[in-house]
Coordinates of C-alpha atoms and ligand atoms in Angstrom, one line a residue:
X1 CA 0.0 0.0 0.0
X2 CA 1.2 3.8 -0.7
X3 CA 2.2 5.7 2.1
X4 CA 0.2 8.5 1.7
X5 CA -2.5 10.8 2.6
X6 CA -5.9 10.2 0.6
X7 CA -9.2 12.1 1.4
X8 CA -12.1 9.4 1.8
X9 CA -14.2 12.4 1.2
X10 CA -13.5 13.0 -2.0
X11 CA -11.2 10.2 -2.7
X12 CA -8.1 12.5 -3.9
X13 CA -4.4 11.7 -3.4
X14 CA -3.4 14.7 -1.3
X15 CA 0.0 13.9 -0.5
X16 CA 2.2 11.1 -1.0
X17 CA 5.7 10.0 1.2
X18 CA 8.6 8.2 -0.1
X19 CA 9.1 5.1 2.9
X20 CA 12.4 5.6 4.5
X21 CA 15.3 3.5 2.8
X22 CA 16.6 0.9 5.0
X23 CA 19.8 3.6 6.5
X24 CA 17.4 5.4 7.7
X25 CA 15.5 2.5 9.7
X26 CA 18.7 1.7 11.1
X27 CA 19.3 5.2 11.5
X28 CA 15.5 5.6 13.8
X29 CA 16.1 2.6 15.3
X30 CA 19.8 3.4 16.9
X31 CA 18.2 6.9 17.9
X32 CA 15.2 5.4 19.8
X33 CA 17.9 2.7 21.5
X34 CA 20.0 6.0 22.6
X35 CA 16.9 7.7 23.6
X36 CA 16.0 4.4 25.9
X37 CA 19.4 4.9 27.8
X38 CA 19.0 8.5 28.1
X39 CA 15.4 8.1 29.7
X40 CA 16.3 4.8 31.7
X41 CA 18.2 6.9 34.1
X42 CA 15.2 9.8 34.6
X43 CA 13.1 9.9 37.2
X44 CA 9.3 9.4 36.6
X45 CA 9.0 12.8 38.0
X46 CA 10.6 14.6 35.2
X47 CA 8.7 12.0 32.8
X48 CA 5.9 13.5 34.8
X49 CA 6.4 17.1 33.7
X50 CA 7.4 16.0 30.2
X51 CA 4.4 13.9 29.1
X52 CA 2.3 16.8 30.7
X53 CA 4.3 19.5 28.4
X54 CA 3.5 16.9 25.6
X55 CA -0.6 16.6 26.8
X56 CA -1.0 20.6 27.1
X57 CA 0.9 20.9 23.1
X58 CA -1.1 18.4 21.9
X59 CA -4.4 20.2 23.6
X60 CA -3.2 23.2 22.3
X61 CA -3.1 21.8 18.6
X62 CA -6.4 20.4 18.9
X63 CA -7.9 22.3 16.2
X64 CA -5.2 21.7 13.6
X65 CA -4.6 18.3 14.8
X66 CA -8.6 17.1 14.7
X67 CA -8.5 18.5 10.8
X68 CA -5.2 16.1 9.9
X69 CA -7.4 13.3 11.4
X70 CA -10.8 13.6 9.2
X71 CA -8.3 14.6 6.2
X72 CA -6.7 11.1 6.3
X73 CA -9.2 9.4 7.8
X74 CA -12.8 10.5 7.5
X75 CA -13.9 10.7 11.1
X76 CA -16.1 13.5 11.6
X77 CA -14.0 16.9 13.0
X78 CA -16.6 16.5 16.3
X79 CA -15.1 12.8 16.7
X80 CA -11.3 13.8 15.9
X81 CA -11.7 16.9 18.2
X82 CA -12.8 14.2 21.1
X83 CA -9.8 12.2 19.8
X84 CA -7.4 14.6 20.7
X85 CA -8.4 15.7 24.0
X86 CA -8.8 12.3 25.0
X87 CA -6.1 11.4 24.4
X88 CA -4.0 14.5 25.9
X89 CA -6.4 13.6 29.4
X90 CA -4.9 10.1 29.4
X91 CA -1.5 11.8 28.9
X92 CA -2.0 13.4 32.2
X93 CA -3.5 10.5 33.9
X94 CA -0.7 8.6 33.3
X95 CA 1.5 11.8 34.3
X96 CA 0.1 11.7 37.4
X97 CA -0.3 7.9 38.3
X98 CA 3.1 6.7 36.9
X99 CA 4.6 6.6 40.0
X100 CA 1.9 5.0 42.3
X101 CA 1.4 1.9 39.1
X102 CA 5.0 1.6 38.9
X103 CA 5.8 0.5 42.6
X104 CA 6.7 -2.5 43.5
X105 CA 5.9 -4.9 46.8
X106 CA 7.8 -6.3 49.8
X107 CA 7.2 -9.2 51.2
X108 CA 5.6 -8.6 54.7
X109 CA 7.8 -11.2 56.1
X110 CA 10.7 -11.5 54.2
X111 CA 11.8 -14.9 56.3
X112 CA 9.5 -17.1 54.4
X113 CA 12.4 -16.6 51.6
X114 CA 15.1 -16.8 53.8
X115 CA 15.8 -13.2 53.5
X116 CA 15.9 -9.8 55.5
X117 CA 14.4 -7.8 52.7
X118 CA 12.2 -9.1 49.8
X119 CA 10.7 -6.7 46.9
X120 CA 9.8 -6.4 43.6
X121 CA 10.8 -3.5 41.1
X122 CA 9.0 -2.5 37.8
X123 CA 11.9 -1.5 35.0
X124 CA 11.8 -0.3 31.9
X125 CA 12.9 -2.6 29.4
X126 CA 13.8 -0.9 26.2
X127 CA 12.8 -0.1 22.4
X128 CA 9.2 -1.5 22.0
X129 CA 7.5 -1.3 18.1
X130 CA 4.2 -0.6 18.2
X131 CA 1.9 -1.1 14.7
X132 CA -0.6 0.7 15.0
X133 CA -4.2 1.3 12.7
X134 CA -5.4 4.0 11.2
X135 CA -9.1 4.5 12.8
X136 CA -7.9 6.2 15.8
X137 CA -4.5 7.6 14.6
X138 CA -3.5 9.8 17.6
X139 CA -4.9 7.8 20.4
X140 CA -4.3 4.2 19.5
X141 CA -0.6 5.6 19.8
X142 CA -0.7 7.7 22.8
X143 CA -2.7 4.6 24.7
X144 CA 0.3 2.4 23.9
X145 CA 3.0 5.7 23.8
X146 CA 1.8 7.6 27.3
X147 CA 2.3 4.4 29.3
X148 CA 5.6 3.0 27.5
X149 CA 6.9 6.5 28.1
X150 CA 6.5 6.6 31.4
X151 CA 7.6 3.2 32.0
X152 CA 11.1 4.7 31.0
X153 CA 10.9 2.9 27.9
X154 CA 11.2 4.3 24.2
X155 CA 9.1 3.9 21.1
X156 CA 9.3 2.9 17.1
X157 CA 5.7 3.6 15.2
X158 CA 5.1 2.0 12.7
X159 CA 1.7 3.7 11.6
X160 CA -1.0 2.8 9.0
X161 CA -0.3 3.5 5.7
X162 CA -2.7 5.8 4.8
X163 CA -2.1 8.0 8.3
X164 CA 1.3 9.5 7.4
X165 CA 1.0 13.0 8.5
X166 CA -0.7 11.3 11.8
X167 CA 2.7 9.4 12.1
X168 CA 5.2 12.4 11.6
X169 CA 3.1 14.3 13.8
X170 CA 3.5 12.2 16.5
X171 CA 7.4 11.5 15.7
X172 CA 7.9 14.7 17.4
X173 CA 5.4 15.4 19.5
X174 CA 7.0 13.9 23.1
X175 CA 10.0 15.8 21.9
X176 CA 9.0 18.9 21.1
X177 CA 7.7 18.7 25.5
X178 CA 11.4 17.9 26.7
X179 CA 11.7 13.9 26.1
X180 CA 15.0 12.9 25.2
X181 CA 15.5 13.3 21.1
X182 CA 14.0 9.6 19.6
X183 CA 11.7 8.8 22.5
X184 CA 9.2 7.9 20.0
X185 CA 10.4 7.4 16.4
X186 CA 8.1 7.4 13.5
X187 CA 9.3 4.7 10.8
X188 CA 7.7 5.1 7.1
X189 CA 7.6 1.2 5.8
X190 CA 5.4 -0.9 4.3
X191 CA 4.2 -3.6 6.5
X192 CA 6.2 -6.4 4.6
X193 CA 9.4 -4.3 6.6
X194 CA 8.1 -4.8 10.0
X195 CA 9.5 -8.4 10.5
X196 CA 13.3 -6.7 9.8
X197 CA 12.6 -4.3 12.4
X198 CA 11.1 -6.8 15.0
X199 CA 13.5 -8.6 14.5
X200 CA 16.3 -6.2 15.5
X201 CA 18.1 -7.0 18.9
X202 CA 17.6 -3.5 19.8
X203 CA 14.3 -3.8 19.9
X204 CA 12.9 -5.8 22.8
X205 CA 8.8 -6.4 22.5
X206 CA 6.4 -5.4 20.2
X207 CA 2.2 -4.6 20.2
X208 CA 0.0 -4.2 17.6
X209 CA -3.7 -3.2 17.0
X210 CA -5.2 -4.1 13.7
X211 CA -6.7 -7.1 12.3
X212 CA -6.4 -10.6 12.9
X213 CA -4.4 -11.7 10.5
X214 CA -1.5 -8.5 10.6
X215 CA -1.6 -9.6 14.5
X216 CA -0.9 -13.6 13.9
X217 CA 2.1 -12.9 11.5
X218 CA 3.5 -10.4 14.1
X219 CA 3.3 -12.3 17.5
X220 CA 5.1 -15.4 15.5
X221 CA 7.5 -13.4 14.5
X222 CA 7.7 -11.9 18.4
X223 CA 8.1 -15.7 19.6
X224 CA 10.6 -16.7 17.5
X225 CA 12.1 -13.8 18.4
X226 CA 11.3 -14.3 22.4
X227 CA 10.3 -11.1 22.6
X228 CA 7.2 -9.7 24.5
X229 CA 4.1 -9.0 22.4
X230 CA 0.3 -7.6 23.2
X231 CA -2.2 -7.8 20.7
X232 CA -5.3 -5.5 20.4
X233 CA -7.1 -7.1 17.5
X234 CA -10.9 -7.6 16.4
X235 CA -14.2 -7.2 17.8
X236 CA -17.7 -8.3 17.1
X237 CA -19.0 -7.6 19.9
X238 CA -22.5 -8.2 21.1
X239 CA -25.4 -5.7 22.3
X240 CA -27.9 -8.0 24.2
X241 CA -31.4 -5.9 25.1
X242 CA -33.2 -8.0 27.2
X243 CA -37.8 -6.9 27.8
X244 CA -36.6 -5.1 31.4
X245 CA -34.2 -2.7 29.4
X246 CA -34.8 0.5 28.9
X247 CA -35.7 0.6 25.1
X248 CA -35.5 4.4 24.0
X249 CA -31.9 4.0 25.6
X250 CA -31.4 1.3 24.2
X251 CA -32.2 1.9 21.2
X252 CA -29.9 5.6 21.3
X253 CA -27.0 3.6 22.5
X254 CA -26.9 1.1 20.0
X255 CA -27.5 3.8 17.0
X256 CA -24.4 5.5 19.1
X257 CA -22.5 2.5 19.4
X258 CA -22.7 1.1 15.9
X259 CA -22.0 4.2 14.4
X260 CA -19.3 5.8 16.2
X261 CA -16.1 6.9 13.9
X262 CA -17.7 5.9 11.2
X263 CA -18.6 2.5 12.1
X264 CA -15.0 1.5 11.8
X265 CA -13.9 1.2 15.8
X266 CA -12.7 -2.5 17.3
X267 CA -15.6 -2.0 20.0
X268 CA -18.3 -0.8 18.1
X269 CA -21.0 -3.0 18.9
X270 CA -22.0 -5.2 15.8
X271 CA -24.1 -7.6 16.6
X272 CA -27.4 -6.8 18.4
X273 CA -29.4 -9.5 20.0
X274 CA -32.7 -8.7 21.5
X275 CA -34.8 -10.8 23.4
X276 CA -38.0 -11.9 21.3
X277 CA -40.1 -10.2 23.4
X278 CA -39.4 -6.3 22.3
X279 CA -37.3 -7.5 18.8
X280 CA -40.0 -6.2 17.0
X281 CA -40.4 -2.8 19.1
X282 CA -36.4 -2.9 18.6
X283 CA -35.9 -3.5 14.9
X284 CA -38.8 -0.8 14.2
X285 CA -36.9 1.9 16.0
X286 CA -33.8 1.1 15.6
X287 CA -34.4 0.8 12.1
X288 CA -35.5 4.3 11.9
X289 CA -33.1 6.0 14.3
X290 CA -29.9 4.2 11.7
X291 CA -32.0 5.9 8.7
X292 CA -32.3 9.5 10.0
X293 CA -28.5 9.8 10.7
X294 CA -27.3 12.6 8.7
X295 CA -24.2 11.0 6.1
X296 CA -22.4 13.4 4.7
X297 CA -19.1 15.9 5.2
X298 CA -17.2 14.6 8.1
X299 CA -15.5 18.4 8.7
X300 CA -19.7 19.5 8.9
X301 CA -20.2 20.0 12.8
X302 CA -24.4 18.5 11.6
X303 CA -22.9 15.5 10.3
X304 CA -23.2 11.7 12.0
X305 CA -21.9 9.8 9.7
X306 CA -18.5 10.6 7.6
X307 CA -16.9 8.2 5.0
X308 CA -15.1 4.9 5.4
X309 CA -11.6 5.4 5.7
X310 CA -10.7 3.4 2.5
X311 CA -12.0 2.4 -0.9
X312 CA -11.1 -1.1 -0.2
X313 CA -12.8 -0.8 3.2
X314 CA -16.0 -0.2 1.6
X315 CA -16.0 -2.8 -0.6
X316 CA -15.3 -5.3 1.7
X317 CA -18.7 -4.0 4.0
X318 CA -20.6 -4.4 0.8
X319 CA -19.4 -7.7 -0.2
X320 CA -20.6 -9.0 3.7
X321 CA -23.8 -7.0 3.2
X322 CA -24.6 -8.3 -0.2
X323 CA -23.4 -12.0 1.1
X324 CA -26.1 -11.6 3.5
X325 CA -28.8 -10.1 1.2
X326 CA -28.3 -13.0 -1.7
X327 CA -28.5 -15.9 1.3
X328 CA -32.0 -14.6 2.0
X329 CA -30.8 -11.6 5.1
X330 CA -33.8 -8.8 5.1
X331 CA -32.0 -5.5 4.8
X332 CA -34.1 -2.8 7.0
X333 CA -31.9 0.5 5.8
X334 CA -29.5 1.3 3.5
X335 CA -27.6 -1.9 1.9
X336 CA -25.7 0.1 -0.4
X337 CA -22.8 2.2 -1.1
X338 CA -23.7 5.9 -1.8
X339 CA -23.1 7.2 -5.5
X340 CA -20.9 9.8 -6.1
X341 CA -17.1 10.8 -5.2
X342 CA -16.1 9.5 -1.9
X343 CA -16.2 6.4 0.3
X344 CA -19.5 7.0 1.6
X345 CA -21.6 3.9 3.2
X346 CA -25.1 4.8 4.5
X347 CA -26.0 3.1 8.0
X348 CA -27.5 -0.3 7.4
X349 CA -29.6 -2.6 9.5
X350 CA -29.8 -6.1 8.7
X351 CA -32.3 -8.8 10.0
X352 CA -32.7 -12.3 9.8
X353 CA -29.0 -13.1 9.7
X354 CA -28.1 -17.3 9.3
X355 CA -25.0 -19.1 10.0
X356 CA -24.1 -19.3 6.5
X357 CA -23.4 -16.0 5.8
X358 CA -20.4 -14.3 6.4
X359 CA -21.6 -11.3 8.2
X360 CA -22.3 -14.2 11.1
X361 CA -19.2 -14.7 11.6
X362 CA -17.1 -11.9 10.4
X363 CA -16.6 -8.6 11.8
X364 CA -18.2 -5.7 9.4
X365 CA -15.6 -2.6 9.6
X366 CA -18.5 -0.3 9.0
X367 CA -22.3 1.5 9.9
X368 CA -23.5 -1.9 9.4
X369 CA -25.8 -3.5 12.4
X370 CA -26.7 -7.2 11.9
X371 CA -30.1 -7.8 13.8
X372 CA -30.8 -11.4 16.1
X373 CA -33.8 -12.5 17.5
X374 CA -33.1 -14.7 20.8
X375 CA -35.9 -16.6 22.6
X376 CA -34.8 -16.3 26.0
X377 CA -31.6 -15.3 27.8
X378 CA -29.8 -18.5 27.5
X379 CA -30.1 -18.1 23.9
X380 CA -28.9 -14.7 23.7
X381 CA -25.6 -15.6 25.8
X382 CA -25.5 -18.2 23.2
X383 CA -25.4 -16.7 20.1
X384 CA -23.4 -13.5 22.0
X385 CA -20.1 -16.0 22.2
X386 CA -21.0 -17.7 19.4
X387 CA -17.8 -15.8 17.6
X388 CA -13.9 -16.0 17.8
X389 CA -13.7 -12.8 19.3
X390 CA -13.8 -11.3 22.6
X391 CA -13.5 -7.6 22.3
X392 CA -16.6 -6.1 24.5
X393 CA -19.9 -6.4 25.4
X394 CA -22.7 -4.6 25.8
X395 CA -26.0 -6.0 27.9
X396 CA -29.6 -4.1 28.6
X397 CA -31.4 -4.7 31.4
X398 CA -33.0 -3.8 34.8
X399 CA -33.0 -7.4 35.8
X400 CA -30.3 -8.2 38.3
X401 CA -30.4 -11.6 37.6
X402 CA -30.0 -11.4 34.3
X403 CA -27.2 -9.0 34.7
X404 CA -25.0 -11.5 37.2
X405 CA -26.0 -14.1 33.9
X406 CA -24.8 -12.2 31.4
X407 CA -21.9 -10.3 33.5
X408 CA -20.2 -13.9 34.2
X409 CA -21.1 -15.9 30.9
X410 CA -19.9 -13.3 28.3
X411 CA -16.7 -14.5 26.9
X412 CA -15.1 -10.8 26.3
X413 CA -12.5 -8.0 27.6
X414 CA -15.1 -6.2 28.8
X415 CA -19.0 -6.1 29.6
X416 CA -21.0 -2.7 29.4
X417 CA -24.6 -3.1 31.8
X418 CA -26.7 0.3 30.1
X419 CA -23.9 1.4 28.7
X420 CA -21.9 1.9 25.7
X421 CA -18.4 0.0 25.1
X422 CA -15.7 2.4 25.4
X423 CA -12.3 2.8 26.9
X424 CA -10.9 4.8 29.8
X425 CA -7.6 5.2 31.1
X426 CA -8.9 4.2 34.5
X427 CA -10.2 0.5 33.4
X428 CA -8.0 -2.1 31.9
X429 CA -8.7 -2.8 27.7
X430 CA -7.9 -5.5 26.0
X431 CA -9.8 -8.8 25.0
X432 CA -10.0 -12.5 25.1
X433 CA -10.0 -15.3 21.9
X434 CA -9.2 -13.8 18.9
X435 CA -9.6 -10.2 19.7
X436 CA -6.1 -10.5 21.1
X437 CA -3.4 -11.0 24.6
X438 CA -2.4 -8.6 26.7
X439 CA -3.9 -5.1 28.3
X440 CA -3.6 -1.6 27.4
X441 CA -4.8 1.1 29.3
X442 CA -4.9 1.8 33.2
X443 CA -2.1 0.1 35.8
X444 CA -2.3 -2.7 33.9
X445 CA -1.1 -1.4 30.4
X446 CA 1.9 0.3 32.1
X447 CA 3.4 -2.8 34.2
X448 CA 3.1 -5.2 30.2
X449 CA 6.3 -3.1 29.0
X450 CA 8.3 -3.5 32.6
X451 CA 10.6 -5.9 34.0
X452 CA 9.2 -7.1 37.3
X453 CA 12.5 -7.7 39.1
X454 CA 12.6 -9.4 42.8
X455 CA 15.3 -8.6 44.8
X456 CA 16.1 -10.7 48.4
X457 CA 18.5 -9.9 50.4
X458 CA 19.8 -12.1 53.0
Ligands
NAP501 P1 -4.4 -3.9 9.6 O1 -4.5 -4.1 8.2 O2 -4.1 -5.1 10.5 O3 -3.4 -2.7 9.9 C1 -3.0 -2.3 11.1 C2 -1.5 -2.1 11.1 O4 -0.8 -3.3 10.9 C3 -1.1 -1.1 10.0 O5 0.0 -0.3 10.5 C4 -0.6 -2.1 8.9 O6 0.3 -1.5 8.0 C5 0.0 -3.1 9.7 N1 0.1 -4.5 9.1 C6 -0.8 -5.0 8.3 N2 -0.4 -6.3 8.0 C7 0.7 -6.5 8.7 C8 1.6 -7.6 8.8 N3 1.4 -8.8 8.2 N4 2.7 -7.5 9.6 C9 2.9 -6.4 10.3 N5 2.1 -5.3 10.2 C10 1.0 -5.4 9.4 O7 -5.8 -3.4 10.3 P2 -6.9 -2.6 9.6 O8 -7.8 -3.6 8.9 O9 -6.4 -1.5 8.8 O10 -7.6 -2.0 10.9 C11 -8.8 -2.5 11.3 C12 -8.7 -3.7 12.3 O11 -8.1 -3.2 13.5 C13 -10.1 -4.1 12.7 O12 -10.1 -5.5 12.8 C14 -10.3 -3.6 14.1 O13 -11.2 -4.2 14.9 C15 -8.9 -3.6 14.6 N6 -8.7 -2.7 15.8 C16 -8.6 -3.2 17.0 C17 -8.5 -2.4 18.1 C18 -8.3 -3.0 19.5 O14 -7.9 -2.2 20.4 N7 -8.5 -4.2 19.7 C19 -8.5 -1.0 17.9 C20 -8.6 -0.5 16.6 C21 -8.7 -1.4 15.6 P3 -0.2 -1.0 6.6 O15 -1.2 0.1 6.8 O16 1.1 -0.5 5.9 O17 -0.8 -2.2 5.9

């Protein structure tokens, strides 16, 4: 894929970047490792001021940095703007809770080991590469970055394609605050060059957020390797409305939920399962809260709904939708892609979904909501983990048993009761199956790129 910067709006090639030759891989690479032993030896304190230096420039850019995004992206400028100040907040949370996440415990009686003194330490380990997708291209890498950082470890990026000027913006963002120069190194390649870079002895672990099959080829390359990987891959993640739920709510939340950046995040939810009892209440309104979206001009404050980030991306949702529609799938809104310049998809609801077709089983990168009836809450919980992945979940209800049912039986990361599937700094992220291994995100996320070293003393 070209590296470079192509409106989804109106489909035009706005800028294109030469990748860097291999010298200058080796070059990044050798000035993140220097960086690592410059920032090893600072204390979390000055990390502390820096990454807040780095939050308030970033906050500060918001306007100019929200307009990159839905330029190389699509997202509406309402999303990108929440984008960016989230993502400057976690900054700061993790400015101020570095310290506290980062200590390490003693044994309260250190004679069980033999020893006077027993304790653990958590130590930065060194240059971690982090691939990274294009849907949230500032704070996929600040929820991986902000953490690593101030760990005392350093960064390589190795961003989506088709978020360049995402990439170089971030390339100097944590220096530009006071971090050492290469803290976090941007690196323009292909993704065919990232197994010569994990492979590196300078670098020590990798993550990666992205598909499935970007995050198989990369954690075998990590164990062959032995190095240390996290993966933040897939979702399909359920939306279970049960007849206690709130239904207006419901019903805003999933609109909300399916729809948010486009339809293109990992924890959209995608699969909505509602109890037979109010499907049909469900479908009707859902159905017409998906249709009265506004699609259109994502830098348009009005609009809901912006284009799909890629031309391929598109065509993929409509080869699930009309996989569906052909096997016999009732199609309650849109269906189609929108004429005209631009990778426009319209929100689409879809009922009466079957094993056989793909949409069952794959996740749909997209506005599209695929409808299931379920007869009683054993069957919801059924169909909900009926999938490989195990992103989040989402359940409705004002039953408490119900709630302890579904709270303990859904297979996934994370499980939303009235609520909408999202992430904070405060709460662990991350998912079971296919949807990946590891954590990002709250104490959790920092301590994956540390050495936990014990230390007795006799
Ligand atoms: P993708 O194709 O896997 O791309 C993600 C990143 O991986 C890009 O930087 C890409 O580079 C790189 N890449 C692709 N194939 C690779 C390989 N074989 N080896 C190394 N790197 C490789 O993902 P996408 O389809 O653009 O993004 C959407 C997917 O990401 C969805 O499945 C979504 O659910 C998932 N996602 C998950 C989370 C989460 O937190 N769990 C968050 C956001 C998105 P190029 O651009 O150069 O190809």
């Amino acid at each position: 894929m070209a590296i470079a910067t192509i409106n989804p709006t109106t489909g035009v090639v706005e800028q294109e970047f030469d990748a860097h030759s291999e010298a200058e891989v080796d070059a990044r690479i050798e000035q993140a490792h220097s960086a690592f032993r410059a920032l090893k030896s600072t204390t979390i304190a000055s990390r502390a001021d820096w990454m807040r230096a780095a939050a308030d420039l970033l906050e500060a850019e918001v306007e100019s940095a929200a307009r990159m995004l839905t330029t190389e992206m699509g997202k509406t400028i309402v999303q990108a703007r929440g984008e960016v100040r989230k993502s400057a907040n976690t900054m700061r949370f993790y400015a101020a809770h570095a310290e506290e996440f980062l200590t390490g415990r003693s044994l309260e009686d250190p004679s069980v080991v033999g020893a006077s003194v027993a304790y653990t330490r958590h130590e930065p380990i060194g240059v971690v590469l982090a691939v990274m997708p294009w849907n949230y291209p500032i704070w996929q890498v600040i929820r991986f970055a902000a953490p690593a950082l101030m760990a005392g470890n350093t960064a390589l990026l190795k961003h989506a394609s088709n978020v360049p000027q995402a990439a170089l913006y971030l390339d100097t963002l944590f220096e530009r605050a006071g971090f050492p120069e290469g803290a976090l190194r941007s690196l323009l390649i292909p993704a065919s060059r990232v197994e010569g870079v994990l492979r590196d002895r300078r670098v020590v672990a990798t993550t990666l957020t992205g598909s499935e099959p970007a995050g198989r080829s990369l954690a075998s390359i990590a164990g062959s390797e032995v190095k240390h990987v996290v993966l933040e891959l897939g979702g399909s993640d359920p939306f279970i409305v049960m007849p206690s739920a709130d239904l207006d709510k419901a019903v805003a939340t999933a609109v909300a939920s399916r729809t948010a950046n486009n339809g293109q995040a990992c924890i959209n939810a995608k699969r909505f399962i509602v109890h037979t009892d109010v499907y049909d209440a469900f479908v009707q309104k859902f159905t017409a809260a998906m249709a009265a979206l506004t699609v259109g001009d994502p830098f348009d404050d009005g609009t809901d709904v912006g284009p799909l980030a890629t031309a391929s991306g598109r065509e993929e949702l409509a080869e699930l939708v009309e996989d569906a529609a052909a096997k016999g799938a009732t199609v309650t809104t849109g269906g189609a892609p929108l004429d005209g310049p631009g990778w426009f998809y319209p929100p689409t609801v879809i009922t009466g979904i079957t094993e056989d077709m793909r949409l069952y089983a794959e996740e749909a990168f997209g506005p599209v909501a695929a409808v299931y009836r379920a007869s009683d809450a054993e069957d919801a919980l059924r169909v909900a983990n009926d999938t490989t992945f195990g992103l989040s979940s989402a359940v409705w209800t004002q039953d408490e048993d119900d709630e302890a049912f579904f709270v303990r039986g859904l297979d996934a990361g994370a499980v939303f009761v009235n609520g909408m599937s999202i992430s904070y700094p405060e709460l662990p992220f991350g998912g079971v199956k296919d949807s990946g291994v590891g954590r990002e995100l709250s104490a959790e996320g920092l301590r994956e790129f540390t050495n936990l070293k014990s230390i007795w003393k006799g």
